[in-house]
CSV table of C-alpha atoms in Angstrom, one decimal:
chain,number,residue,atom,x,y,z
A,54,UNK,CA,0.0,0.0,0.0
A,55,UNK,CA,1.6,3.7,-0.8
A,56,UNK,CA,2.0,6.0,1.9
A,57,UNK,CA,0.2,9.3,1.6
A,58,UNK,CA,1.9,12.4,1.0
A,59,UNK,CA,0.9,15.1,3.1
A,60,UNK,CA,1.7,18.9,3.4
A,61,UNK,CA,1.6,20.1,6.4
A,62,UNK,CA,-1.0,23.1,6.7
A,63,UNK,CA,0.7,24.9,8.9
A,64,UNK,CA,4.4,25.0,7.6
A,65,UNK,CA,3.8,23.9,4.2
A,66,UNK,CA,6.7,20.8,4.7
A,67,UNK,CA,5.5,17.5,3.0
A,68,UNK,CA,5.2,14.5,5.0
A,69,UNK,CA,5.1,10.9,3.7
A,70,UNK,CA,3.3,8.5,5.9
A,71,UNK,CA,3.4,10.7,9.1
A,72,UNK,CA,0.9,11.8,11.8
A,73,UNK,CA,2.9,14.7,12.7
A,74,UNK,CA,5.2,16.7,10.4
A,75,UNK,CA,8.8,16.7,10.5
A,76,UNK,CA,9.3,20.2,10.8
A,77,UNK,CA,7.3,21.9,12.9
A,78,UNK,CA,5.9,18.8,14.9
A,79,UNK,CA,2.4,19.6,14.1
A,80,UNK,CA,-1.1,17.2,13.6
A,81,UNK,CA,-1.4,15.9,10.1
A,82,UNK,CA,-4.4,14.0,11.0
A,83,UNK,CA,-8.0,14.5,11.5
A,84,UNK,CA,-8.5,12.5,14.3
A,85,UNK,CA,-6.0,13.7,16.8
A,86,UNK,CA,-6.9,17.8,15.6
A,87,UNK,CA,-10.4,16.5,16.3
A,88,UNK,CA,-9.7,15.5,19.9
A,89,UNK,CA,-7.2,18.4,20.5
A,90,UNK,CA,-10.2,20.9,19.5
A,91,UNK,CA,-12.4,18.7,22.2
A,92,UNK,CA,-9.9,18.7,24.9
A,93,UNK,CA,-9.7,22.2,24.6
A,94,UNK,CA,-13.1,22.8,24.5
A,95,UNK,CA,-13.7,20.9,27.6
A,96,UNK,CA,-11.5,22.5,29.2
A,97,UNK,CA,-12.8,26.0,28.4
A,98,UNK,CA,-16.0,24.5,30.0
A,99,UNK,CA,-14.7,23.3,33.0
A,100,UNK,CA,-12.8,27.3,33.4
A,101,UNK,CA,-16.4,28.5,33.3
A,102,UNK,CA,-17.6,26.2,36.1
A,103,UNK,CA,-14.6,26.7,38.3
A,104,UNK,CA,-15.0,31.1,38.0
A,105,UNK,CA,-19.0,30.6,38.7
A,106,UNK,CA,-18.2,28.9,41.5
A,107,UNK,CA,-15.5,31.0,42.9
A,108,UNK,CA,-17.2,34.3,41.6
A,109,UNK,CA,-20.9,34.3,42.7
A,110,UNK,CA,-23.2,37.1,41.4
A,111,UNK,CA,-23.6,39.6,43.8
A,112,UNK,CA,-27.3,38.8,45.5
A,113,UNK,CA,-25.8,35.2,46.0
A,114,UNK,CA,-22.6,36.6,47.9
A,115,UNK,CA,-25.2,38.9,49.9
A,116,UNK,CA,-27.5,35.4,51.0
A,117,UNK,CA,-24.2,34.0,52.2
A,118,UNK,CA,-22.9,37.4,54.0
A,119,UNK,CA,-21.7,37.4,57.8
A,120,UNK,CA,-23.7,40.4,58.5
A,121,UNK,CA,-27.5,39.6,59.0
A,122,UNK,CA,-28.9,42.4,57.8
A,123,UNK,CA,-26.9,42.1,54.1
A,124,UNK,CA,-28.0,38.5,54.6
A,125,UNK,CA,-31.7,39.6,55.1
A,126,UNK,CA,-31.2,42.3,52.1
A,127,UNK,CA,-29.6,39.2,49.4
A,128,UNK,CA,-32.4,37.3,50.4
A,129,UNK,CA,-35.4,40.0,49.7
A,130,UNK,CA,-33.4,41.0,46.9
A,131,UNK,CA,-33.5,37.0,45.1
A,132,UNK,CA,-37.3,36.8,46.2
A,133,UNK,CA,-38.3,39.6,44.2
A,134,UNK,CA,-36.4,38.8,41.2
A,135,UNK,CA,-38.0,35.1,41.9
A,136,UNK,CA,-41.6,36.2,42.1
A,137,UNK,CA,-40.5,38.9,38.9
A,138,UNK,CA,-39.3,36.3,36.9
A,139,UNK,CA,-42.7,33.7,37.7
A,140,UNK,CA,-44.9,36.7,36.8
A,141,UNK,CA,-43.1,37.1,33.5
A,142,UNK,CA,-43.4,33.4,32.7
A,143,UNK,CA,-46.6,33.2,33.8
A,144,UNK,CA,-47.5,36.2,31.6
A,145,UNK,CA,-45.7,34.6,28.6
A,146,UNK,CA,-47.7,31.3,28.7
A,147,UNK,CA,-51.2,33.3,29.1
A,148,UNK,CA,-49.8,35.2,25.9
A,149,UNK,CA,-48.6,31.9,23.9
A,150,UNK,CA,-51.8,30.5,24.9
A,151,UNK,CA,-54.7,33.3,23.6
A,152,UNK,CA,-52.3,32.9,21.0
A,153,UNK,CA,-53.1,29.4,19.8
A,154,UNK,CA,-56.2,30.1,19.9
């Protein structure tokens, strides 16, 4: 079987029957560019996770505060935008609903 000649697409070196090139040690094949993409992905994800949890929003750092009157302040502050948000759904389904008839 022949061995495939490849040029590389980031150097423009060609490779004969190589996964990485010669010169500048980069992926020549799908596969292995298709999992680095995924690992990196993944690990952009798991970044995200990691700063949510270390950087709440500022009504949950307020629910967790020392001082009870903050505490008191987060938690009034997250029942109104719960009860907001319920009124707004509610008010969308009425809508979607008079819409279909």
């Amino acid at each position: 079987m022949k061995a495939k000649t490849i040029k590389c697409p980031n150097c423009g070196t060609l490779n004969t029957g190589k996964k990485y090139c010669t010169n500048c040690n980069k992926s020549l094949t799908q596969e292995i560019l298709l999992q680095e993409k995924l690992e990196k992905i993944k690990q952009q994800e798991i970044n995200k996770v990691i700063y949510k949890r270390e950087n709440p929003n500022f009504i949950e750092r307020l629910k967790k505060h020392s001082f009870f009157l903050y505490r008191i302040f987060g938690w009034i502050l997250y029942s109104g935008f719960v009860v907001v948000s319920a009124i707004g759904a509610g008010l969308a389904w009425f809508i979607a609903m008079v819409a279909a008839g």
